[in-house]
Amino acid sequence: MTTILYLNANIYTMDAIQPRAQAMAIDSSTGRILSIGTNDEVHRTAGQHSQLFDLHGKTVLPGLIDAHIHLLSTAYRSHHIDAITCTSEDEVATLVRERASQTPSGRWIQGGQWDKNLWPGQHFPSKASLDTAAPNHPVVLWSKDGHLLWVNSLALQRANITATTREPANGAILRDGSGEPTGILQEQAATNLVYNVIDPPDPAMTRTLVQRLLPRLQQSGITTIADIEDLDALQLFQQLHDEGQLGIRVHMILPRHRLPQLRESWKPQHVVAPLVGARSWVREGDDMIRIGGIKIFADGTLGSQTAAMLEGFEGNPHNLGILAISEQEMNETVSQAADMGLNIAIHAIGDRPAHVALNSVEKAQQYLASTSDTARDLSHLRYRLEHVQLITPADLARMQRLGVIASVQPFHAVADRDIAERYWGPRHRRAYAYRTMQNIGIPLALGSDAPVETFDPLRILHAATTRRDDTTQRPPWLPDQALPISEALWGYTMGAAYAASEEHLKGSLTVGKLGDAIVLRENIFDAPQEKMTENAVQATILGGKIVYGEV
Ligand SMILES: [Zn+2]
């Protein structure tokens, strides 16, 4: 056994029992922490074969866990048209025209990140501009929030969407006065009509793009991601892991339509088996990849005005947004998943899906409590609301009572400030209320939601603690909701580990847990908040081994 020793460090363990330490020892074969304490204490536990690193007083934190990311989508972003900086529909069309000139006719042109809220008039774009730019290529462009698909006529044709196509339930095909589709599809039920006919991405290309992205995550201090994607992502992660090339731990959250398959793969022999089987299966995998739960889309987004609302949007009282799942289906899905021991992550932007989701959680908890199966240990089960951008005070109290986790992405708060004020009116004052959540005892898990926003944890921590976007000079937005740095870091470590039922393995530097840590150039607790984004990661340690940087 080789022991790896990190000495002379300024360690913030995030473990309440022993919050600070000077050194730690990690077993290189298991990747687990053997001891943590003073230099002397740790030295004593070291075996004959040890490798020593002197950290010269540098600050060490547990490895950061991004509780909500879409990695493949983030990787594709570098390969597709990126309209993030476009300030008009015409500008996007110009990018499409350029791409069309380099793409064989008939091939799909893909891309996204367009945001009509940054354009004059904020109107929806239409197929006409794309038809002019690329008459011979089917074009699909995702909105920045991923809930709208802007397509051209050829794409509509490939998907067989016409004036007579029936409106999908829980989605919308925008149409002109004569019923012709305008080229905007809202929410999965509608966007899938086109998405499902796109040529699948070339696996070799996907792999290359992901392999380019993984080191960037390591450099930013991330040691685990909760990836919210489908089986294609899981398969790629497994492949990379088999080849020893993953370099980052993955907690997989699959879409809810995989629930029947997940259930099927357990082949329950009798009534108790699915419960026991499910639990062990969820725990299965290894320290690098584990499947932990399912994701339910309950509504759209604020930027697309498809978030589902208890009361209409400001100035548009009849638009209540889109509840992307019926209440009955939500109840059934939550109860089924909980019964299988799977964690449940529910996307909730508006205040209505949060309300509906909490009803389902309450029902599932009552159901589980009523079944008298004492062999069943559900202590690891986690319910989480993703985003929780607007929620009523009563439902906030209910979240706390039901033990529901708020999985939040603080960069959304600073990026969405204008649209929150515009579309929610006075309600915006209780939006993105992370400090309130923390104060009343709701566990917070922090993440990025990349590719929607940056995955850089230091920029996100800066946004969480200052309520500012570090790239602008704008004053803080709702600064009362800024999190203290210790609480924000808790959300990026222990909170995110807890949200994945992995708090026994990750989230703090504690004996027996995985030796995942980061070394910072400066002490993040002392550095002025404005400098936090420059407070770069010097090294990233995974299972005791340095996977990025040097010390
Ligand atoms: Zn997301």
Coordinates of C-alpha atoms and ligand atoms in Angstrom, one line a residue:
M1 CA 0.0 0.0 0.0
T2 CA 1.3 3.4 -0.9
T3 CA 0.2 6.3 1.2
I4 CA 0.0 9.8 -0.3
L5 CA 0.6 12.5 2.3
Y6 CA -0.3 16.2 1.9
L7 CA 1.4 18.2 4.5
N8 CA 1.7 21.8 5.7
A9 CA -1.7 22.7 4.3
N10 CA -4.5 25.0 5.4
I11 CA -7.3 22.5 5.1
Y12 CA -11.0 23.4 5.4
T13 CA -12.5 20.0 5.7
M14 CA -16.2 20.9 5.6
D15 CA -16.6 18.3 8.3
A16 CA -18.3 20.0 11.3
I17 CA -16.5 17.6 13.8
Q18 CA -13.1 18.6 12.7
P19 CA -13.4 21.7 10.5
R20 CA -9.7 22.5 10.1
A21 CA -6.6 20.4 9.6
Q22 CA -3.0 20.7 8.5
A23 CA -2.4 17.4 6.7
M24 CA -4.1 14.3 5.3
A25 CA -3.1 10.9 4.2
I26 CA -4.8 9.0 1.4
D27 CA -4.5 5.3 0.5
S28 CA -3.5 5.3 -3.2
S29 CA -5.1 2.0 -3.9
T30 CA -8.6 2.7 -2.5
G31 CA -8.5 6.5 -2.9
R32 CA -9.8 6.8 0.6
I33 CA -8.7 9.2 3.3
L34 CA -6.7 7.3 6.0
S35 CA -6.1 10.2 8.4
I36 CA -6.5 13.9 8.7
G37 CA -5.1 16.2 11.4
T38 CA -1.8 17.8 12.2
N39 CA 1.4 17.0 10.3
D40 CA 2.6 14.8 13.2
E41 CA -0.7 12.9 13.5
V42 CA -0.8 12.2 9.8
H43 CA 2.8 11.2 9.7
R44 CA 2.3 8.6 12.3
T45 CA -0.3 6.7 10.1
A46 CA 1.9 6.7 7.0
G47 CA 3.3 3.4 6.0
Q48 CA 6.8 2.7 4.7
H49 CA 5.9 3.5 1.1
S50 CA 4.6 7.0 1.1
Q51 CA 4.7 9.9 -1.3
L52 CA 5.0 13.3 0.3
F53 CA 3.7 16.7 -0.9
D54 CA 4.4 19.9 0.9
L55 CA 1.6 22.4 0.3
H56 CA 3.4 25.4 1.8
G57 CA 0.3 26.6 3.7
K58 CA -2.0 26.6 0.7
T59 CA -5.7 26.4 1.2
V60 CA -7.3 23.0 0.5
L61 CA -11.0 22.3 0.1
P62 CA -12.9 19.1 -0.7
G63 CA -13.3 18.6 -4.4
L64 CA -16.2 20.5 -5.8
I65 CA -19.4 18.7 -6.9
D66 CA -21.5 20.3 -9.6
A67 CA -25.0 19.1 -8.6
H68 CA -26.6 19.9 -12.0
I69 CA -24.9 19.8 -15.3
H70 CA -25.5 18.5 -18.9
L71 CA -22.0 17.4 -20.0
L72 CA -22.6 16.2 -23.5
S73 CA -24.6 19.3 -24.3
T74 CA -21.8 21.4 -22.9
A75 CA -19.3 19.5 -25.1
Y76 CA -21.5 19.8 -28.2
R77 CA -21.7 23.6 -27.7
S78 CA -18.1 24.0 -28.9
H79 CA -19.0 22.2 -32.1
H80 CA -22.3 23.8 -33.0
I81 CA -23.4 27.3 -33.9
D82 CA -23.2 29.4 -30.8
A83 CA -25.6 32.4 -30.9
I84 CA -25.0 33.5 -27.3
T85 CA -23.6 36.9 -28.3
C86 CA -26.1 37.6 -31.1
T87 CA -28.2 40.7 -30.4
S88 CA -30.8 40.1 -33.2
E89 CA -32.5 37.5 -35.3
D90 CA -30.5 38.7 -38.4
E91 CA -27.2 38.1 -36.6
V92 CA -28.1 34.5 -35.9
A93 CA -29.2 34.1 -39.5
T94 CA -25.8 35.3 -40.6
L95 CA -24.1 32.6 -38.5
V96 CA -26.4 30.0 -40.1
R97 CA -25.6 31.3 -43.6
E98 CA -21.9 31.0 -42.9
R99 CA -22.3 27.5 -41.6
A100 CA -24.5 26.4 -44.5
S101 CA -21.7 27.5 -47.0
Q102 CA -19.4 25.0 -45.3
T103 CA -21.9 22.1 -44.9
P104 CA -23.0 19.7 -47.5
S105 CA -26.6 20.2 -48.7
G106 CA -29.2 18.2 -46.8
R107 CA -27.0 17.9 -43.6
W108 CA -28.4 19.2 -40.4
I109 CA -27.2 22.5 -39.1
Q110 CA -27.4 22.6 -35.3
G111 CA -26.7 25.1 -32.6
G112 CA -28.2 27.3 -30.0
Q113 CA -27.8 29.7 -27.1
W114 CA -30.0 32.3 -28.8
D115 CA -31.8 34.5 -26.4
K116 CA -34.6 36.7 -27.7
N117 CA -34.7 38.6 -24.5
L118 CA -31.5 40.3 -25.6
W119 CA -33.0 41.3 -29.0
P120 CA -34.9 44.5 -29.9
G121 CA -38.6 43.9 -29.3
Q122 CA -38.0 40.5 -27.7
H123 CA -40.2 38.8 -30.3
F124 CA -39.9 35.1 -31.2
P125 CA -37.8 34.6 -34.4
S126 CA -39.3 32.7 -37.3
K127 CA -38.5 30.1 -39.9
A128 CA -38.4 32.7 -42.7
S129 CA -35.0 34.1 -41.7
L130 CA -33.5 30.6 -41.5
D131 CA -35.1 29.6 -44.8
T132 CA -33.3 32.5 -46.5
A133 CA -30.0 31.8 -44.8
A134 CA -30.1 28.0 -45.4
P135 CA -32.7 26.9 -47.9
N136 CA -31.1 23.5 -48.5
H137 CA -30.2 22.5 -44.9
P138 CA -32.5 21.5 -42.1
V139 CA -31.7 23.9 -39.3
V140 CA -32.4 23.5 -35.5
L141 CA -31.3 26.1 -33.0
W142 CA -32.0 25.7 -29.3
S143 CA -32.8 28.7 -27.1
K144 CA -30.3 29.5 -24.4
D145 CA -32.5 27.8 -21.8
G146 CA -33.0 24.7 -24.0
H147 CA -36.8 24.8 -23.9
L148 CA -37.5 26.4 -27.3
L149 CA -36.4 25.0 -30.7
W150 CA -36.2 27.4 -33.6
V151 CA -36.3 25.5 -36.9
N152 CA -36.6 26.3 -40.6
S153 CA -39.0 24.9 -43.2
L154 CA -36.8 22.0 -44.2
A155 CA -36.6 20.8 -40.6
L156 CA -40.3 21.1 -40.2
Q157 CA -40.7 19.1 -43.4
R158 CA -38.3 16.4 -42.2
A159 CA -40.3 16.1 -39.0
N160 CA -43.6 16.1 -41.0
I161 CA -44.9 19.1 -39.0
T162 CA -47.6 21.0 -41.0
A163 CA -50.6 23.2 -40.4
T164 CA -52.7 20.1 -39.8
T165 CA -50.3 18.6 -37.2
R166 CA -52.1 18.1 -33.8
E167 CA -50.9 20.2 -30.9
P168 CA -48.9 18.0 -28.6
A169 CA -50.1 17.8 -25.0
N170 CA -47.7 19.7 -22.6
G171 CA -46.0 21.5 -25.5
A172 CA -46.7 24.0 -28.2
I173 CA -46.1 24.5 -31.9
L174 CA -46.4 28.3 -32.5
R175 CA -48.5 29.1 -35.5
D176 CA -49.4 32.1 -37.6
G177 CA -53.0 33.3 -38.3
S178 CA -53.5 30.5 -40.9
G179 CA -52.3 27.7 -38.6
E180 CA -48.9 27.4 -40.4
P181 CA -46.1 26.6 -37.9
T182 CA -43.9 29.7 -37.5
G183 CA -40.7 27.7 -36.7
I184 CA -40.8 27.8 -32.9
L185 CA -41.5 24.7 -30.9
Q186 CA -42.0 25.0 -27.1
E187 CA -41.1 22.3 -24.6
Q188 CA -40.1 18.7 -25.0
A189 CA -43.4 17.4 -26.2
A190 CA -43.1 19.7 -29.3
T191 CA -39.3 20.0 -29.6
N192 CA -39.0 16.2 -29.7
L193 CA -41.0 16.0 -32.9
V194 CA -38.0 17.5 -34.6
Y195 CA -35.2 16.4 -32.2
N196 CA -36.1 12.8 -32.8
V197 CA -35.5 13.0 -36.6
I198 CA -32.1 14.7 -36.4
D199 CA -29.2 12.5 -37.5
P200 CA -27.7 11.2 -34.3
P201 CA -24.3 12.7 -33.5
D202 CA -21.3 10.7 -34.5
P203 CA -20.1 8.8 -31.4
A204 CA -16.4 9.4 -32.2
M205 CA -17.0 13.1 -32.5
T206 CA -18.9 13.1 -29.2
R207 CA -16.1 11.3 -27.5
T208 CA -13.5 13.7 -28.8
L209 CA -15.5 16.7 -27.6
V210 CA -16.1 15.2 -24.2
Q211 CA -12.4 14.3 -23.8
R212 CA -11.6 17.9 -24.6
L213 CA -14.0 19.1 -22.0
L214 CA -13.1 16.8 -19.1
P215 CA -9.7 18.4 -18.3
R216 CA -11.4 21.8 -18.2
L217 CA -13.7 20.6 -15.5
Q218 CA -10.7 19.3 -13.6
Q219 CA -8.9 22.6 -14.0
S220 CA -11.9 24.4 -12.5
G221 CA -11.8 22.2 -9.4
I222 CA -14.7 19.9 -10.1
T223 CA -14.2 16.3 -9.0
T224 CA -17.8 15.0 -9.3
I225 CA -20.6 16.0 -11.6
A226 CA -24.3 15.1 -11.3
D227 CA -24.9 14.7 -15.0
I228 CA -28.6 15.0 -16.1
E229 CA -28.6 13.3 -19.4
D230 CA -29.6 10.0 -21.1
L231 CA -28.0 6.6 -21.8
D232 CA -25.8 7.9 -24.5
A233 CA -23.9 9.9 -21.9
L234 CA -23.8 7.0 -19.5
Q235 CA -22.4 4.7 -22.1
L236 CA -19.7 7.1 -23.0
F237 CA -18.8 7.7 -19.4
Q238 CA -18.6 3.9 -18.9
Q239 CA -16.4 3.5 -21.9
L240 CA -14.0 6.3 -20.8
H241 CA -14.0 4.8 -17.3
D242 CA -13.1 1.3 -18.6
E243 CA -10.1 2.9 -20.4
G244 CA -9.1 4.8 -17.3
Q245 CA -9.7 8.1 -19.0
L246 CA -12.7 9.5 -17.2
G247 CA -10.9 11.5 -14.6
I248 CA -14.0 12.8 -13.0
R249 CA -16.7 11.1 -10.9
V250 CA -20.2 10.9 -12.4
H251 CA -23.5 10.7 -10.6
M252 CA -26.0 9.9 -13.3
I253 CA -29.6 11.3 -13.3
L254 CA -31.6 9.8 -16.1
P255 CA -34.8 11.2 -17.7
R256 CA -38.0 9.9 -16.3
H257 CA -38.9 8.0 -19.5
R258 CA -36.1 5.5 -18.5
L259 CA -38.1 4.5 -15.4
P260 CA -39.8 1.4 -17.0
Q261 CA -36.4 0.2 -18.3
L262 CA -34.8 0.7 -14.9
R263 CA -37.6 -1.3 -13.4
E264 CA -37.4 -4.0 -16.0
S265 CA -33.6 -4.4 -15.6
W266 CA -34.2 -5.4 -12.0
K267 CA -36.4 -8.3 -12.9
P268 CA -38.3 -8.4 -9.5
Q269 CA -39.0 -11.9 -8.4
H270 CA -41.5 -11.0 -5.7
V271 CA -43.0 -7.9 -4.1
V272 CA -40.1 -7.0 -1.9
A273 CA -37.4 -7.7 -4.5
P274 CA -37.9 -4.5 -6.5
L275 CA -37.3 -2.5 -3.4
V276 CA -34.2 -4.4 -2.2
G277 CA -33.0 -4.9 -5.7
A278 CA -33.4 -1.2 -6.6
R279 CA -31.6 -0.1 -3.5
S280 CA -28.6 -2.3 -4.2
W281 CA -28.6 -1.4 -7.9
V282 CA -28.6 2.3 -7.1
R283 CA -25.7 1.7 -4.8
E284 CA -24.0 -0.4 -7.5
G285 CA -21.5 0.9 -9.9
D286 CA -18.3 2.1 -8.3
D287 CA -16.7 5.2 -7.0
M288 CA -16.4 6.7 -10.5
I289 CA -19.9 6.1 -11.9
R290 CA -23.2 5.5 -10.1
I291 CA -26.8 5.9 -11.2
G292 CA -28.7 7.8 -8.6
G293 CA -32.0 9.0 -9.8
I294 CA -34.4 10.3 -12.4
K295 CA -35.2 13.8 -13.6
I296 CA -38.8 15.0 -14.2
F297 CA -39.4 18.1 -16.3
A298 CA -42.3 19.9 -14.6
D299 CA -42.4 23.1 -16.6
G300 CA -40.5 25.3 -19.0
T301 CA -38.4 28.4 -18.4
L302 CA -38.6 32.0 -17.5
G303 CA -36.8 33.2 -20.6
S304 CA -39.3 31.4 -22.9
Q305 CA -42.3 32.3 -20.7
T306 CA -43.1 28.6 -20.5
A307 CA -42.5 28.3 -16.7
A308 CA -45.8 27.2 -15.2
M309 CA -47.3 29.9 -13.0
L310 CA -49.9 30.0 -10.3
E311 CA -50.8 33.5 -11.6
G312 CA -50.0 34.8 -15.1
F313 CA -46.9 36.5 -16.2
E314 CA -46.6 40.3 -15.6
G315 CA -48.5 42.2 -18.2
N316 CA -49.8 38.9 -19.7
P317 CA -52.1 37.5 -17.0
H318 CA -53.6 34.8 -19.3
N319 CA -50.3 33.1 -19.9
L320 CA -49.9 30.6 -17.1
G321 CA -46.9 28.9 -18.9
I322 CA -46.7 25.2 -19.5
L323 CA -46.9 22.4 -16.9
A324 CA -44.9 19.8 -18.8
I325 CA -46.4 16.8 -17.0
S326 CA -49.9 16.2 -15.7
E327 CA -50.4 16.2 -11.9
Q328 CA -51.5 12.5 -12.0
E329 CA -48.4 11.5 -14.0
M330 CA -46.2 13.4 -11.6
N331 CA -47.8 11.6 -8.6
E332 CA -47.3 8.2 -10.3
T333 CA -43.7 8.9 -11.4
V334 CA -42.6 10.2 -8.0
S335 CA -44.2 7.4 -6.1
Q336 CA -42.8 4.7 -8.4
A337 CA -39.3 6.1 -8.4
A338 CA -39.3 6.6 -4.6
D339 CA -40.6 3.0 -4.3
M340 CA -37.6 1.8 -6.3
G341 CA -35.2 3.8 -4.1
L342 CA -34.3 6.2 -6.9
N343 CA -33.7 9.9 -6.1
I344 CA -36.1 12.3 -7.8
A345 CA -35.0 15.6 -9.3
I346 CA -37.9 17.8 -10.4
H347 CA -37.2 20.8 -12.7
A348 CA -39.3 23.6 -11.3
I349 CA -38.9 27.2 -12.4
G350 CA -42.3 28.8 -11.9
D351 CA -44.2 28.6 -8.6
R352 CA -46.8 26.1 -9.9
P353 CA -44.5 23.1 -10.7
A354 CA -43.0 23.5 -7.2
H355 CA -46.5 23.3 -5.7
V356 CA -47.5 20.3 -7.8
A357 CA -44.1 18.6 -7.2
L358 CA -44.4 19.0 -3.4
N359 CA -47.9 17.5 -3.5
S360 CA -46.4 14.5 -5.2
V361 CA -43.6 14.2 -2.7
E362 CA -46.1 14.5 0.1
K363 CA -48.2 11.7 -1.4
A364 CA -45.1 9.5 -2.1
Q365 CA -43.9 9.9 1.5
Q366 CA -47.3 9.0 2.9
Y367 CA -47.4 6.0 0.7
L368 CA -44.0 4.8 1.7
A369 CA -44.8 5.4 5.4
S370 CA -48.0 3.4 5.0
T371 CA -46.4 0.3 3.6
S372 CA -45.3 -1.8 6.6
D373 CA -42.2 -3.2 5.1
T374 CA -39.8 -2.7 8.0
A375 CA -36.9 -4.2 6.0
R376 CA -36.9 -1.1 3.8
D377 CA -34.5 1.6 4.6
L378 CA -35.3 4.7 2.8
S379 CA -33.0 7.0 4.6
H380 CA -30.9 7.5 1.5
L381 CA -33.8 8.7 -0.6
R382 CA -33.6 12.3 -1.8
Y383 CA -36.2 14.5 -3.3
R384 CA -34.9 17.6 -5.0
L385 CA -36.3 20.6 -6.8
E386 CA -34.1 21.8 -9.6
H387 CA -33.8 25.6 -10.0
V388 CA -36.6 26.6 -7.6
Q389 CA -36.6 30.1 -9.1
L390 CA -40.0 31.2 -7.9
I391 CA -41.9 29.5 -5.0
T392 CA -44.6 30.7 -2.7
P393 CA -43.7 31.2 1.0
A394 CA -46.1 28.4 2.0
D395 CA -44.4 26.0 -0.4
L396 CA -41.0 27.0 0.8
A397 CA -42.0 26.1 4.4
R398 CA -43.4 22.8 3.0
M399 CA -40.0 22.1 1.3
Q400 CA -38.3 22.4 4.6
R401 CA -40.9 20.2 6.3
L402 CA -40.7 17.4 3.7
G403 CA -36.9 17.6 3.6
V404 CA -36.8 18.5 -0.1
I405 CA -33.4 19.7 -1.3
A406 CA -33.1 23.0 -3.3
S407 CA -30.7 22.2 -6.2
V408 CA -29.9 25.8 -7.3
Q409 CA -27.6 27.4 -9.8
P410 CA -26.6 30.8 -8.5
F411 CA -25.4 32.0 -11.9
H412 CA -29.0 31.9 -13.1
A413 CA -29.9 34.5 -10.5
V414 CA -27.4 37.1 -11.8
A415 CA -28.0 36.2 -15.5
D416 CA -31.8 36.2 -15.2
R417 CA -32.3 39.4 -13.2
D418 CA -33.8 41.4 -16.0
I419 CA -36.2 38.8 -17.2
A420 CA -37.2 38.0 -13.6
E421 CA -38.2 41.6 -13.1
R422 CA -39.9 41.9 -16.5
Y423 CA -42.0 38.7 -16.4
W424 CA -42.6 38.3 -12.7
G425 CA -43.1 41.9 -11.7
P426 CA -43.1 42.4 -8.0
R427 CA -42.9 38.7 -7.4
H428 CA -39.2 38.8 -8.5
R429 CA -38.4 40.1 -5.0
R430 CA -38.9 36.6 -3.6
A431 CA -37.2 34.8 -6.5
Y432 CA -33.9 33.0 -6.4
A433 CA -34.2 33.3 -2.6
Y434 CA -31.2 31.1 -1.6
R435 CA -30.5 32.8 1.7
T436 CA -34.1 32.5 2.8
M437 CA -34.0 28.8 1.9
Q438 CA -30.8 28.3 3.8
N439 CA -32.1 30.3 6.8
I440 CA -35.2 28.1 7.2
G441 CA -33.2 24.9 6.9
I442 CA -33.7 23.7 3.3
P443 CA -30.5 21.9 2.2
L444 CA -28.9 23.6 -0.7
A445 CA -27.0 21.8 -3.5
L446 CA -25.1 24.1 -5.9
G447 CA -24.5 23.6 -9.5
S448 CA -24.0 25.2 -12.9
D449 CA -26.7 24.0 -15.3
A450 CA -24.1 24.2 -18.1
P451 CA -24.4 24.6 -21.0
V452 CA -27.1 27.2 -20.0
E453 CA -24.6 29.0 -17.9
T454 CA -20.9 28.7 -17.1
F455 CA -19.6 25.6 -15.3
D456 CA -16.8 27.5 -13.6
P457 CA -17.4 27.0 -9.8
L458 CA -15.5 30.0 -8.8
R459 CA -17.6 32.3 -10.9
I460 CA -20.7 30.6 -9.6
L461 CA -19.5 30.9 -6.0
H462 CA -18.8 34.6 -6.7
A463 CA -22.4 35.0 -8.0
A464 CA -23.8 33.2 -5.0
T465 CA -21.9 35.3 -2.5
T466 CA -22.1 38.7 -4.2
R467 CA -25.3 38.3 -6.4
R468 CA -23.3 39.8 -9.2
D469 CA -22.1 38.7 -12.6
D470 CA -18.3 39.1 -12.5
T471 CA -18.2 40.1 -16.2
T472 CA -20.4 43.2 -15.7
Q473 CA -20.2 46.3 -13.5
R474 CA -23.8 46.1 -12.5
P475 CA -24.7 46.4 -8.8
P476 CA -25.7 43.3 -6.8
W477 CA -29.2 42.0 -7.4
L478 CA -31.3 41.3 -4.3
P479 CA -28.1 41.3 -2.2
D480 CA -30.1 40.1 0.9
Q481 CA -30.2 36.7 -0.8
A482 CA -26.4 36.5 -1.0
L483 CA -25.0 33.4 0.7
P484 CA -22.0 33.6 3.1
I485 CA -19.0 31.9 1.5
S486 CA -19.0 29.0 4.0
E487 CA -22.7 28.3 3.1
A488 CA -22.1 28.5 -0.6
L489 CA -19.1 26.2 -0.3
W490 CA -21.2 23.8 1.7
G491 CA -23.7 23.7 -1.2
Y492 CA -20.9 22.9 -3.6
T493 CA -19.5 20.1 -1.4
M494 CA -21.6 18.5 1.4
G495 CA -24.9 19.8 0.0
A496 CA -24.3 18.4 -3.4
A497 CA -23.0 15.1 -2.0
Y498 CA -26.1 14.9 0.2
A499 CA -28.4 15.6 -2.8
A500 CA -26.8 12.5 -4.5
S501 CA -27.0 10.3 -1.4
E502 CA -23.2 10.2 -1.4
E503 CA -22.5 12.2 1.7
H504 CA -20.8 9.1 3.2
L505 CA -18.3 9.2 0.4
K506 CA -17.9 12.8 -0.7
G507 CA -18.4 16.4 0.3
S508 CA -16.0 16.6 3.2
L509 CA -12.4 15.6 3.9
T510 CA -13.1 12.9 6.5
V511 CA -11.5 9.6 7.3
G512 CA -13.0 6.9 5.2
K513 CA -14.3 9.2 2.5
L514 CA -12.7 9.6 -1.0
G515 CA -9.6 11.7 -1.1
D516 CA -11.0 14.3 -3.6
A517 CA -9.7 17.8 -2.9
I518 CA -8.6 21.0 -4.5
V519 CA -5.6 23.3 -3.7
L520 CA -6.3 27.0 -4.1
R521 CA -3.8 29.7 -4.9
E522 CA -5.3 32.0 -2.3
N523 CA -7.4 31.5 0.7
I524 CA -11.0 31.8 -0.6
F525 CA -12.2 32.8 2.9
D526 CA -9.7 35.8 3.1
A527 CA -9.7 36.9 -0.5
P528 CA -11.9 39.9 -1.2
Q529 CA -15.0 38.7 -2.9
E530 CA -14.3 40.6 -6.0
K531 CA -11.1 38.6 -6.5
M532 CA -12.8 35.3 -6.0
T533 CA -13.0 34.4 -9.7
E534 CA -9.2 35.0 -10.0
N535 CA -8.7 32.8 -7.0
A536 CA -7.8 30.0 -9.3
V537 CA -7.4 26.4 -8.6
Q538 CA -3.8 25.4 -8.4
A539 CA -4.3 21.6 -8.3
T540 CA -7.1 19.1 -8.3
I541 CA -6.8 15.8 -6.5
L542 CA -8.9 12.8 -7.2
G543 CA -8.7 9.8 -4.9
G544 CA -5.4 11.2 -3.5
K545 CA -3.8 11.6 -7.0
I546 CA -3.1 14.9 -8.6
V547 CA -5.1 14.9 -11.8
Y548 CA -4.5 18.6 -12.6
G549 CA -1.8 21.1 -11.8
E550 CA 1.1 20.8 -9.4
V551 CA 1.8 21.4 -5.8
Ligands
ZN1 ZN -30.5 21.8 -16.5

